[in-house]
Amino acid sequence: MQQKPARVRVLDAAHELMLTVGLARATTKEIARAAGCSEAALYKYFASKEELFIQVLHERLPRLTPLLRSLAAEPGHGTPEENLTEIARQAALFYEQSFPIAASLYAEIQLKRRHDQAMREMGSGPHMPIEELDAYLRAEQALGRIGAGADTFAAASLLLGACAQRAFAYDASPSGERPPVDDFAGRLARTLLAGIAGG
């Protein structure tokens, strides 16, 4: 069996280590060792640990950004409820999988600052899905499928905020279980649309 390309092995190893030991403790040396390559080889593909983290989010987690961009580029396909349900589903899964990786950022202020700066330089960051969902909702608003007076930025913030909350808010509940993602996404989309739909 042929070995995976080095870049793929590095991403796989980084994803696994970030999930198991957290971003703060996943060093480039450990990632390279787990990938079966040298640390110098890792830096051939990724300029920094921050860039590697961002690529793990983009390439190894549910594909929220491409979905949002495609819907904003071609509004009017599917119903707003179908689209928002799928967005909520993908967002809930994305946050569920990214939260364990990114949580350690908040424990080390300097690490978080470095990552925030790297994300700004790469044109990325946790604000991007809100802006992209806002763009989609504004495109639907222009077609008259979202109310003319609706605050699309607030609606985007509400939907994605609820999806992010689902990633950690239910661990301490009596059952210790998150609401099932499909039911959660549908209910969230319907409730949001009740407030912003045209009519």
PDB file of N, CA, C and O in Angstrom, residues 42-120:
ATOM      1  N   LEU A  42       7.743  19.428   7.734  1.00  0.00           N
ATOM      2  CA  LEU A  42       6.462  20.043   8.109  1.00  0.00           C
ATOM      3  C   LEU A  42       6.443  21.507   7.667  1.00  0.00           C
ATOM      4  O   LEU A  42       5.470  21.972   7.081  1.00  0.00           O
ATOM      5  N   TYR A  43       7.554  22.210   7.934  1.00  0.00           N
ATOM      6  CA  TYR A  43       7.611  23.632   7.584  1.00  0.00           C
ATOM      7  C   TYR A  43       7.727  23.862   6.078  1.00  0.00           C
ATOM      8  O   TYR A  43       7.543  24.989   5.606  1.00  0.00           O
ATOM      9  N   LYS A  44       7.979  22.831   5.323  1.00  0.00           N
ATOM     10  CA  LYS A  44       7.965  22.945   3.862  1.00  0.00           C
ATOM     11  C   LYS A  44       6.526  23.191   3.373  1.00  0.00           C
ATOM     12  O   LYS A  44       6.307  23.875   2.387  1.00  0.00           O
ATOM     13  N   TYR A  45       5.560  22.633   4.111  1.00  0.00           N
ATOM     14  CA  TYR A  45       4.158  22.735   3.712  1.00  0.00           C
ATOM     15  C   TYR A  45       3.381  23.795   4.479  1.00  0.00           C
ATOM     16  O   TYR A  45       2.394  24.333   3.971  1.00  0.00           O
ATOM     17  N   PHE A  46       3.806  24.079   5.700  1.00  0.00           N
ATOM     18  CA  PHE A  46       3.074  25.014   6.558  1.00  0.00           C
ATOM     19  C   PHE A  46       4.069  25.979   7.195  1.00  0.00           C
ATOM     20  O   PHE A  46       5.031  25.559   7.823  1.00  0.00           O
ATOM     21  N   ALA A  47       3.820  27.283   7.047  1.00  0.00           N
ATOM     22  CA  ALA A  47       4.759  28.297   7.530  1.00  0.00           C
ATOM     23  C   ALA A  47       4.825  28.357   9.051  1.00  0.00           C
ATOM     24  O   ALA A  47       5.835  28.785   9.607  1.00  0.00           O
ATOM     25  N   SER A  48       3.749  27.933   9.722  1.00  0.00           N
ATOM     26  CA  SER A  48       3.709  28.019  11.177  1.00  0.00           C
ATOM     27  C   SER A  48       2.683  27.031  11.719  1.00  0.00           C
ATOM     28  O   SER A  48       1.865  26.485  10.974  1.00  0.00           O
ATOM     29  N   LYS A  49       2.724  26.843  13.020  1.00  0.00           N
ATOM     30  CA  LYS A  49       1.721  26.005  13.672  1.00  0.00           C
ATOM     31  C   LYS A  49       0.333  26.623  13.503  1.00  0.00           C
ATOM     32  O   LYS A  49      -0.660  25.914  13.342  1.00  0.00           O
ATOM     33  N   GLU A  50       0.282  27.948  13.512  1.00  0.00           N
ATOM     34  CA  GLU A  50      -1.000  28.635  13.333  1.00  0.00           C
ATOM     35  C   GLU A  50      -1.596  28.326  11.961  1.00  0.00           C
ATOM     36  O   GLU A  50      -2.793  28.040  11.838  1.00  0.00           O
ATOM     37  N   GLU A  51      -0.759  28.360  10.930  1.00  0.00           N
ATOM     38  CA  GLU A  51      -1.248  28.036   9.586  1.00  0.00           C
ATOM     39  C   GLU A  51      -1.710  26.585   9.525  1.00  0.00           C
ATOM     40  O   GLU A  51      -2.736  26.272   8.909  1.00  0.00           O
ATOM     41  N   LEU A  52      -0.975  25.706  10.161  1.00  0.00           N
ATOM     42  CA  LEU A  52      -1.348  24.296  10.196  1.00  0.00           C
ATOM     43  C   LEU A  52      -2.711  24.117  10.862  1.00  0.00           C
ATOM     44  O   LEU A  52      -3.571  23.381  10.388  1.00  0.00           O
ATOM     45  N   PHE A  53      -2.935  24.807  11.982  1.00  0.00           N
ATOM     46  CA  PHE A  53      -4.214  24.760  12.687  1.00  0.00           C
ATOM     47  C   PHE A  53      -5.356  25.211  11.766  1.00  0.00           C
ATOM     48  O   PHE A  53      -6.402  24.559  11.671  1.00  0.00           O
ATOM     49  N   ILE A  54      -5.145  26.317  11.069  1.00  0.00           N
ATOM     50  CA  ILE A  54      -6.191  26.846  10.181  1.00  0.00           C
ATOM     51  C   ILE A  54      -6.476  25.859   9.053  1.00  0.00           C
ATOM     52  O   ILE A  54      -7.633  25.621   8.681  1.00  0.00           O
ATOM     53  N   GLN A  55      -5.429  25.222   8.518  1.00  0.00           N
ATOM     54  CA  GLN A  55      -5.641  24.235   7.456  1.00  0.00           C
ATOM     55  C   GLN A  55      -6.354  22.991   7.981  1.00  0.00           C
ATOM     56  O   GLN A  55      -7.149  22.388   7.262  1.00  0.00           O
ATOM     57  N   VAL A  56      -6.080  22.591   9.212  1.00  0.00           N
ATOM     58  CA  VAL A  56      -6.824  21.474   9.813  1.00  0.00           C
ATOM     59  C   VAL A  56      -8.307  21.835   9.862  1.00  0.00           C
ATOM     60  O   VAL A  56      -9.173  21.033   9.487  1.00  0.00           O
ATOM     61  N   LEU A  57      -8.622  23.058  10.299  1.00  0.00           N
ATOM     62  CA  LEU A  57     -10.026  23.482  10.354  1.00  0.00           C
ATOM     63  C   LEU A  57     -10.663  23.472   8.971  1.00  0.00           C
ATOM     64  O   LEU A  57     -11.797  23.025   8.797  1.00  0.00           O
ATOM     65  N   HIS A  58      -9.925  23.951   7.967  1.00  0.00           N
ATOM     66  CA  HIS A  58     -10.471  24.035   6.610  1.00  0.00           C
ATOM     67  C   HIS A  58     -10.587  22.677   5.925  1.00  0.00           C
ATOM     68  O   HIS A  58     -11.522  22.446   5.162  1.00  0.00           O
ATOM     69  N   GLU A  59      -9.630  21.800   6.170  1.00  0.00           N
ATOM     70  CA  GLU A  59      -9.542  20.572   5.379  1.00  0.00           C
ATOM     71  C   GLU A  59      -9.987  19.304   6.103  1.00  0.00           C
ATOM     72  O   GLU A  59     -10.198  18.278   5.465  1.00  0.00           O
ATOM     73  N   ARG A  60     -10.111  19.343   7.421  1.00  0.00           N
ATOM     74  CA  ARG A  60     -10.437  18.112   8.150  1.00  0.00           C
ATOM     75  C   ARG A  60     -11.772  18.169   8.882  1.00  0.00           C
ATOM     76  O   ARG A  60     -12.215  17.183   9.429  1.00  0.00           O
ATOM     77  N   LEU A  61     -12.420  19.322   8.907  1.00  0.00           N
ATOM     78  CA  LEU A  61     -13.684  19.459   9.619  1.00  0.00           C
ATOM     79  C   LEU A  61     -14.821  19.678   8.615  1.00  0.00           C
ATOM     80  O   LEU A  61     -14.569  19.950   7.442  1.00  0.00           O
ATOM     81  N   PRO A  62     -16.078  19.558   9.068  1.00  0.00           N
ATOM     82  CA  PRO A  62     -17.205  19.766   8.145  1.00  0.00           C
ATOM     83  C   PRO A  62     -17.060  21.072   7.379  1.00  0.00           C
ATOM     84  O   PRO A  62     -16.605  22.082   7.915  1.00  0.00           O
ATOM     85  N   ARG A  63     -17.447  21.038   6.113  1.00  0.00           N
ATOM     86  CA  ARG A  63     -17.163  22.114   5.161  1.00  0.00           C
ATOM     87  C   ARG A  63     -18.205  23.225   5.220  1.00  0.00           C
ATOM     88  O   ARG A  63     -19.025  23.381   4.324  1.00  0.00           O
ATOM     89  N   LEU A  64     -18.172  24.023   6.267  1.00  0.00           N
ATOM     90  CA  LEU A  64     -19.122  25.113   6.455  1.00  0.00           C
ATOM     91  C   LEU A  64     -18.870  26.257   5.479  1.00  0.00           C
ATOM     92  O   LEU A  64     -19.796  26.756   4.844  1.00  0.00           O
ATOM     93  N   THR A  65     -17.614  26.682   5.344  1.00  0.00           N
ATOM     94  CA  THR A  65     -17.293  27.840   4.509  1.00  0.00           C
ATOM     95  C   THR A  65     -17.693  27.651   3.047  1.00  0.00           C
ATOM     96  O   THR A  65     -18.355  28.523   2.481  1.00  0.00           O
ATOM     97  N   PRO A  66     -17.348  26.528   2.393  1.00  0.00           N
ATOM     98  CA  PRO A  66     -17.769  26.374   0.993  1.00  0.00           C
ATOM     99  C   PRO A  66     -19.293  26.387   0.824  1.00  0.00           C
ATOM    100  O   PRO A  66     -19.806  26.931  -0.156  1.00  0.00           O
ATOM    101  N   LEU A  67     -20.013  25.791   1.771  1.00  0.00           N
ATOM    102  CA  LEU A  67     -21.475  25.797   1.703  1.00  0.00           C
ATOM    103  C   LEU A  67     -21.995  27.227   1.760  1.00  0.00           C
ATOM    104  O   LEU A  67     -22.826  27.629   0.928  1.00  0.00           O
ATOM    105  N   LEU A  68     -21.517  28.011   2.706  1.00  0.00           N
ATOM    106  CA  LEU A  68     -21.976  29.394   2.839  1.00  0.00           C
ATOM    107  C   LEU A  68     -21.639  30.215   1.598  1.00  0.00           C
ATOM    108  O   LEU A  68     -22.467  30.987   1.115  1.00  0.00           O
ATOM    109  N   ARG A  69     -20.435  30.041   1.076  1.00  0.00           N
ATOM    110  CA  ARG A  69     -20.027  30.818  -0.106  1.00  0.00           C
ATOM    111  C   ARG A  69     -20.842  30.437  -1.337  1.00  0.00           C
ATOM    112  O   ARG A  69     -21.225  31.298  -2.127  1.00  0.00           O
ATOM    113  N   SER A  70     -21.125  29.147  -1.494  1.00  0.00           N
ATOM    114  CA  SER A  70     -21.900  28.742  -2.679  1.00  0.00           C
ATOM    115  C   SER A  70     -23.338  29.248  -2.587  1.00  0.00           C
ATOM    116  O   SER A  70     -23.910  29.679  -3.582  1.00  0.00           O
ATOM    117  N   LEU A  71     -23.924  29.233  -1.397  1.00  0.00           N
ATOM    118  CA  LEU A  71     -25.290  29.737  -1.242  1.00  0.00           C
ATOM    119  C   LEU A  71     -25.352  31.244  -1.469  1.00  0.00           C
ATOM    120  O   LEU A  71     -26.302  31.741  -2.071  1.00  0.00           O
ATOM    121  N   ALA A  72     -24.357  31.981  -0.976  1.00  0.00           N
ATOM    122  CA  ALA A  72     -24.336  33.434  -1.175  1.00  0.00           C
ATOM    123  C   ALA A  72     -24.124  33.785  -2.642  1.00  0.00           C
ATOM    124  O   ALA A  72     -24.685  34.762  -3.143  1.00  0.00           O
ATOM    125  N   ALA A  73     -23.343  32.965  -3.358  1.00  0.00           N
ATOM    126  CA  ALA A  73     -23.057  33.236  -4.774  1.00  0.00           C
ATOM    127  C   ALA A  73     -24.263  32.945  -5.658  1.00  0.00           C
ATOM    128  O   ALA A  73     -24.434  33.580  -6.701  1.00  0.00           O
ATOM    129  N   GLU A  74     -25.084  31.982  -5.259  1.00  0.00           N
ATOM    130  CA  GLU A  74     -26.246  31.609  -6.065  1.00  0.00           C
ATOM    131  C   GLU A  74     -27.485  31.474  -5.179  1.00  0.00           C
ATOM    132  O   GLU A  74     -28.003  30.375  -4.977  1.00  0.00           O
ATOM    133  N   PRO A  75     -27.997  32.603  -4.657  1.00  0.00           N
ATOM    134  CA  PRO A  75     -29.181  32.512  -3.811  1.00  0.00           C
ATOM    135  C   PRO A  75     -30.396  32.098  -4.638  1.00  0.00           C
ATOM    136  O   PRO A  75     -30.388  32.192  -5.858  1.00  0.00           O
ATOM    137  N   GLY A  76     -31.416  31.644  -3.953  1.00  0.00           N
ATOM    138  CA  GLY A  76     -32.637  31.258  -4.651  1.00  0.00           C
ATOM    139  C   GLY A  76     -32.751  29.777  -4.889  1.00  0.00           C
ATOM    140  O   GLY A  76     -33.805  29.296  -5.290  1.00  0.00           O
ATOM    141  N   HIS A  77     -31.670  29.015  -4.674  1.00  0.00           N
ATOM    142  CA  HIS A  77     -31.729  27.555  -4.817  1.00  0.00           C
ATOM    143  C   HIS A  77     -32.216  26.969  -3.508  1.00  0.00           C
ATOM    144  O   HIS A  77     -31.743  27.341  -2.440  1.00  0.00           O
ATOM    145  N   GLY A  78     -33.115  26.027  -3.565  1.00  0.00           N
ATOM    146  CA  GLY A  78     -33.687  25.460  -2.354  1.00  0.00           C
ATOM    147  C   GLY A  78     -34.499  26.520  -1.633  1.00  0.00           C
ATOM    148  O   GLY A  78     -34.505  27.695  -2.018  1.00  0.00           O
ATOM    149  N   THR A  79     -35.176  26.142  -0.593  1.00  0.00           N
ATOM    150  CA  THR A  79     -35.920  27.124   0.192  1.00  0.00           C
ATOM    151  C   THR A  79     -35.003  27.679   1.269  1.00  0.00           C
ATOM    152  O   THR A  79     -34.032  27.013   1.654  1.00  0.00           O
ATOM    153  N   PRO A  80     -35.301  28.870   1.770  1.00  0.00           N
ATOM    154  CA  PRO A  80     -34.491  29.370   2.884  1.00  0.00           C
ATOM    155  C   PRO A  80     -34.478  28.397   4.066  1.00  0.00           C
ATOM    156  O   PRO A  80     -33.435  28.220   4.703  1.00  0.00           O
ATOM    157  N   GLU A  81     -35.603  27.737   4.338  1.00  0.00           N
ATOM    158  CA  GLU A  81     -35.620  26.782   5.457  1.00  0.00           C
ATOM    159  C   GLU A  81     -34.693  25.606   5.200  1.00  0.00           C
ATOM    160  O   GLU A  81     -33.938  25.203   6.087  1.00  0.00           O
ATOM    161  N   GLU A  82     -34.716  25.066   3.988  1.00  0.00           N
ATOM    162  CA  GLU A  82     -33.807  23.956   3.670  1.00  0.00           C
ATOM    163  C   GLU A  82     -32.358  24.395   3.786  1.00  0.00           C
ATOM    164  O   GLU A  82     -31.524  23.687   4.353  1.00  0.00           O
ATOM    165  N   ASN A  83     -32.060  25.568   3.240  1.00  0.00           N
ATOM    166  CA  ASN A  83     -30.682  26.059   3.263  1.00  0.00           C
ATOM    167  C   ASN A  83     -30.208  26.350   4.678  1.00  0.00           C
ATOM    168  O   ASN A  83     -29.097  25.968   5.057  1.00  0.00           O
ATOM    169  N   LEU A  84     -31.044  27.029   5.470  1.00  0.00           N
ATOM    170  CA  LEU A  84     -30.647  27.349   6.845  1.00  0.00           C
ATOM    171  C   LEU A  84     -30.530  26.087   7.700  1.00  0.00           C
ATOM    172  O   LEU A  84     -29.683  26.012   8.588  1.00  0.00           O
ATOM    173  N   THR A  85     -31.362  25.095   7.413  1.00  0.00           N
ATOM    174  CA  THR A  85     -31.253  23.828   8.142  1.00  0.00           C
ATOM    175  C   THR A  85     -29.914  23.166   7.844  1.00  0.00           C
ATOM    176  O   THR A  85     -29.221  22.698   8.757  1.00  0.00           O
ATOM    177  N   GLU A  86     -29.523  23.143   6.575  1.00  0.00           N
ATOM    178  CA  GLU A  86     -28.234  22.536   6.222  1.00  0.00           C
ATOM    179  C   GLU A  86     -27.067  23.349   6.776  1.00  0.00           C
ATOM    180  O   GLU A  86     -26.075  22.796   7.246  1.00  0.00           O
ATOM    181  N   ILE A  87     -27.182  24.678   6.744  1.00  0.00           N
ATOM    182  CA  ILE A  87     -26.139  25.525   7.326  1.00  0.00           C
ATOM    183  C   ILE A  87     -26.012  25.230   8.820  1.00  0.00           C
ATOM    184  O   ILE A  87     -24.902  25.046   9.341  1.00  0.00           O
ATOM    185  N   ALA A  88     -27.152  25.163   9.519  1.00  0.00           N
ATOM    186  CA  ALA A  88     -27.129  24.906  10.966  1.00  0.00           C
ATOM    187  C   ALA A  88     -26.549  23.518  11.250  1.00  0.00           C
ATOM    188  O   ALA A  88     -25.784  23.344  12.203  1.00  0.00           O
ATOM    189  N   ARG A  89     -26.889  22.555  10.415  1.00  0.00           N
ATOM    190  CA  ARG A  89     -26.368  21.192  10.611  1.00  0.00           C
ATOM    191  C   ARG A  89     -24.842  21.171  10.459  1.00  0.00           C
ATOM    192  O   ARG A  89     -24.117  20.640  11.305  1.00  0.00           O
ATOM    193  N   GLN A  90     -24.358  21.764   9.368  1.00  0.00           N
ATOM    194  CA  GLN A  90     -22.911  21.799   9.130  1.00  0.00           C
ATOM    195  C   GLN A  90     -22.189  22.613  10.205  1.00  0.00           C
ATOM    196  O   GLN A  90     -21.104  22.247  10.658  1.00  0.00           O
ATOM    197  N   ALA A  91     -22.804  23.729  10.617  1.00  0.00           N
ATOM    198  CA  ALA A  91     -22.185  24.574  11.639  1.00  0.00           C
ATOM    199  C   ALA A  91     -22.117  23.839  12.975  1.00  0.00           C
ATOM    200  O   ALA A  91     -21.095  23.883  13.664  1.00  0.00           O
ATOM    201  N   ALA A  92     -23.203  23.161  13.334  1.00  0.00           N
ATOM    202  CA  ALA A  92     -23.208  22.418  14.599  1.00  0.00           C
ATOM    203  C   ALA A  92     -22.121  21.350  14.600  1.00  0.00           C
ATOM    204  O   ALA A  92     -21.399  21.187  15.594  1.00  0.00           O
ATOM    205  N   LEU A  93     -21.968  20.650  13.497  1.00  0.00           N
ATOM    206  CA  LEU A  93     -20.929  19.620  13.398  1.00  0.00           C
ATOM    207  C   LEU A  93     -19.531  20.246  13.411  1.00  0.00           C
ATOM    208  O   LEU A  93     -18.604  19.721  14.032  1.00  0.00           O
ATOM    209  N   PHE A  94     -19.385  21.371  12.700  1.00  0.00           N
ATOM    210  CA  PHE A  94     -18.089  22.056  12.673  1.00  0.00           C
ATOM    211  C   PHE A  94     -17.672  22.482  14.080  1.00  0.00           C
ATOM    212  O   PHE A  94     -16.555  22.216  14.526  1.00  0.00           O
ATOM    213  N   TYR A  95     -18.570  23.136  14.800  1.00  0.00           N
ATOM    214  CA  TYR A  95     -18.223  23.606  16.148  1.00  0.00           C
ATOM    215  C   TYR A  95     -18.024  22.435  17.103  1.00  0.00           C
ATOM    216  O   TYR A  95     -17.142  22.484  17.967  1.00  0.00           O
ATOM    217  N   GLU A  96     -18.808  21.399  16.945  1.00  0.00           N
ATOM    218  CA  GLU A  96     -18.658  20.211  17.789  1.00  0.00           C
ATOM    219  C   GLU A  96     -17.258  19.619  17.641  1.00  0.00           C
ATOM    220  O   GLU A  96     -16.644  19.192  18.614  1.00  0.00           O
ATOM    221  N   GLN A  97     -16.746  19.615  16.413  1.00  0.00           N
ATOM    222  CA  GLN A  97     -15.428  19.020  16.162  1.00  0.00           C
ATOM    223  C   GLN A  97     -14.277  19.996  16.385  1.00  0.00           C
ATOM    224  O   GLN A  97     -13.168  19.585  16.722  1.00  0.00           O
ATOM    225  N   SER A  98     -14.536  21.294  16.200  1.00  0.00           N
ATOM    226  CA  SER A  98     -13.447  22.267  16.362  1.00  0.00           C
ATOM    227  C   SER A  98     -13.287  22.731  17.800  1.00  0.00           C
ATOM    228  O   SER A  98     -12.195  23.138  18.208  1.00  0.00           O
ATOM    229  N   PHE A  99     -14.357  22.667  18.591  1.00  0.00           N
ATOM    230  CA  PHE A  99     -14.275  23.171  19.964  1.00  0.00           C
ATOM    231  C   PHE A  99     -13.185  22.475  20.778  1.00  0.00           C
ATOM    232  O   PHE A  99     -12.394  23.159  21.442  1.00  0.00           O
ATOM    233  N   PRO A 100     -13.086  21.135  20.746  1.00  0.00           N
ATOM    234  CA  PRO A 100     -12.019  20.498  21.529  1.00  0.00           C
ATOM    235  C   PRO A 100     -10.614  20.905  21.067  1.00  0.00           C
ATOM    236  O   PRO A 100      -9.680  20.929  21.865  1.00  0.00           O
ATOM    237  N   ILE A 101     -10.488  21.230  19.795  1.00  0.00           N
ATOM    238  CA  ILE A 101      -9.180  21.634  19.264  1.00  0.00           C
ATOM    239  C   ILE A 101      -8.838  23.056  19.703  1.00  0.00           C
ATOM    240  O   ILE A 101      -7.744  23.340  20.166  1.00  0.00           O
ATOM    241  N   ALA A 102      -9.799  23.952  19.565  1.00  0.00           N
ATOM    242  CA  ALA A 102      -9.527  25.374  19.799  1.00  0.00           C
ATOM    243  C   ALA A 102      -9.650  25.791  21.252  1.00  0.00           C
ATOM    244  O   ALA A 102      -9.150  26.852  21.628  1.00  0.00           O
ATOM    245  N   ALA A 103     -10.285  24.984  22.080  1.00  0.00           N
ATOM    246  CA  ALA A 103     -10.538  25.393  23.472  1.00  0.00           C
ATOM    247  C   ALA A 103      -9.269  25.768  24.218  1.00  0.00           C
ATOM    248  O   ALA A 103      -9.268  26.718  25.011  1.00  0.00           O
ATOM    249  N   SER A 104      -8.173  25.063  23.954  1.00  0.00           N
ATOM    250  CA  SER A 104      -6.943  25.350  24.700  1.00  0.00           C
ATOM    251  C   SER A 104      -6.360  26.718  24.351  1.00  0.00           C
ATOM    252  O   SER A 104      -5.548  27.254  25.106  1.00  0.00           O
ATOM    253  N   LEU A 105      -6.777  27.305  23.235  1.00  0.00           N
ATOM    254  CA  LEU A 105      -6.327  28.659  22.898  1.00  0.00           C
ATOM    255  C   LEU A 105      -6.691  29.646  24.002  1.00  0.00           C
ATOM    256  O   LEU A 105      -5.966  30.597  24.268  1.00  0.00           O
ATOM    257  N   TYR A 106      -7.856  29.419  24.612  1.00  0.00           N
ATOM    258  CA  TYR A 106      -8.365  30.368  25.593  1.00  0.00           C
ATOM    259  C   TYR A 106      -7.696  30.219  26.955  1.00  0.00           C
ATOM    260  O   TYR A 106      -7.910  31.036  27.839  1.00  0.00           O
ATOM    261  N   ALA A 107      -6.882  29.202  27.113  1.00  0.00           N
ATOM    262  CA  ALA A 107      -6.168  28.993  28.372  1.00  0.00           C
ATOM    263  C   ALA A 107      -4.809  29.688  28.371  1.00  0.00           C
ATOM    264  O   ALA A 107      -4.216  29.869  29.431  1.00  0.00           O
ATOM    265  N   GLU A 108      -4.324  30.058  27.192  1.00  0.00           N
ATOM    266  CA  GLU A 108      -3.008  30.693  27.088  1.00  0.00           C
ATOM    267  C   GLU A 108      -3.124  31.959  26.245  1.00  0.00           C
ATOM    268  O   GLU A 108      -3.242  31.893  25.021  1.00  0.00           O
ATOM    269  N   ILE A 109      -3.093  33.098  26.919  1.00  0.00           N
ATOM    270  CA  ILE A 109      -3.351  34.380  26.260  1.00  0.00           C
ATOM    271  C   ILE A 109      -2.385  34.649  25.112  1.00  0.00           C
ATOM    272  O   ILE A 109      -2.794  35.083  24.036  1.00  0.00           O
ATOM    273  N   GLN A 110      -1.094  34.378  25.311  1.00  0.00           N
ATOM    274  CA  GLN A 110      -0.118  34.657  24.252  1.00  0.00           C
ATOM    275  C   GLN A 110      -0.361  33.781  23.033  1.00  0.00           C
ATOM    276  O   GLN A 110      -0.239  34.239  21.896  1.00  0.00           O
ATOM    277  N   LEU A 111      -0.691  32.515  23.274  1.00  0.00           N
ATOM    278  CA  LEU A 111      -0.995  31.607  22.163  1.00  0.00           C
ATOM    279  C   LEU A 111      -2.204  32.117  21.392  1.00  0.00           C
ATOM    280  O   LEU A 111      -2.203  32.154  20.166  1.00  0.00           O
ATOM    281  N   LYS A 112      -3.237  32.543  22.099  1.00  0.00           N
ATOM    282  CA  LYS A 112      -4.443  33.063  21.436  1.00  0.00           C
ATOM    283  C   LYS A 112      -4.105  34.298  20.618  1.00  0.00           C
ATOM    284  O   LYS A 112      -4.563  34.442  19.483  1.00  0.00           O
ATOM    285  N   ARG A 113      -3.292  35.181  21.165  1.00  0.00           N
ATOM    286  CA  ARG A 113      -2.905  36.401  20.415  1.00  0.00           C
ATOM    287  C   ARG A 113      -2.164  36.044  19.130  1.00  0.00           C
ATOM    288  O   ARG A 113      -2.399  36.639  18.080  1.00  0.00           O
ATOM    289  N   ARG A 114      -1.236  35.077  19.229  1.00  0.00           N
ATOM    290  CA  ARG A 114      -0.493  34.654  18.031  1.00  0.00           C
ATOM    291  C   ARG A 114      -1.441  34.079  16.985  1.00  0.00           C
ATOM    292  O   ARG A 114      -1.330  34.362  15.798  1.00  0.00           O
ATOM    293  N   HIS A 115      -2.364  33.243  17.440  1.00  0.00           N
ATOM    294  CA  HIS A 115      -3.314  32.640  16.507  1.00  0.00           C
ATOM    295  C   HIS A 115      -4.249  33.684  15.904  1.00  0.00           C
ATOM    296  O   HIS A 115      -4.526  33.639  14.705  1.00  0.00           O
ATOM    297  N   ASP A 116      -4.720  34.623  16.703  1.00  0.00           N
ATOM    298  CA  ASP A 116      -5.587  35.689  16.177  1.00  0.00           C
ATOM    299  C   ASP A 116      -4.852  36.492  15.109  1.00  0.00           C
ATOM    300  O   ASP A 116      -5.409  36.803  14.055  1.00  0.00           O
ATOM    301  N   GLN A 117      -3.575  36.824  15.377  1.00  0.00           N
ATOM    302  CA  GLN A 117      -2.785  37.590  14.407  1.00  0.00           C
ATOM    303  C   GLN A 117      -2.573  36.786  13.125  1.00  0.00           C
ATOM    304  O   GLN A 117      -2.725  37.308  12.021  1.00  0.00           O
ATOM    305  N   ALA A 118      -2.253  35.502  13.270  1.00  0.00           N
ATOM    306  CA  ALA A 118      -2.057  34.655  12.079  1.00  0.00           C
ATOM    307  C   ALA A 118      -3.344  34.553  11.272  1.00  0.00           C
ATOM    308  O   ALA A 118      -3.316  34.618  10.041  1.00  0.00           O
ATOM    309  N   MET A 119      -4.474  34.422  11.950  1.00  0.00           N
ATOM    310  CA  MET A 119      -5.747  34.334  11.232  1.00  0.00           C
ATOM    311  C   MET A 119      -6.053  35.633  10.501  1.00  0.00           C
ATOM    312  O   MET A 119      -6.516  35.611   9.365  1.00  0.00           O
ATOM    313  N   ARG A 120      -5.769  36.778  11.136  1.00  0.00           N
ATOM    314  CA  ARG A 120      -5.971  38.066  10.452  1.00  0.00           C
ATOM    315  C   ARG A 120      -5.114  38.130   9.197  1.00  0.00           C
ATOM    316  O   ARG A 120      -5.581  38.550   8.138  1.00  0.00           O
TER     317      ARG A 120
END
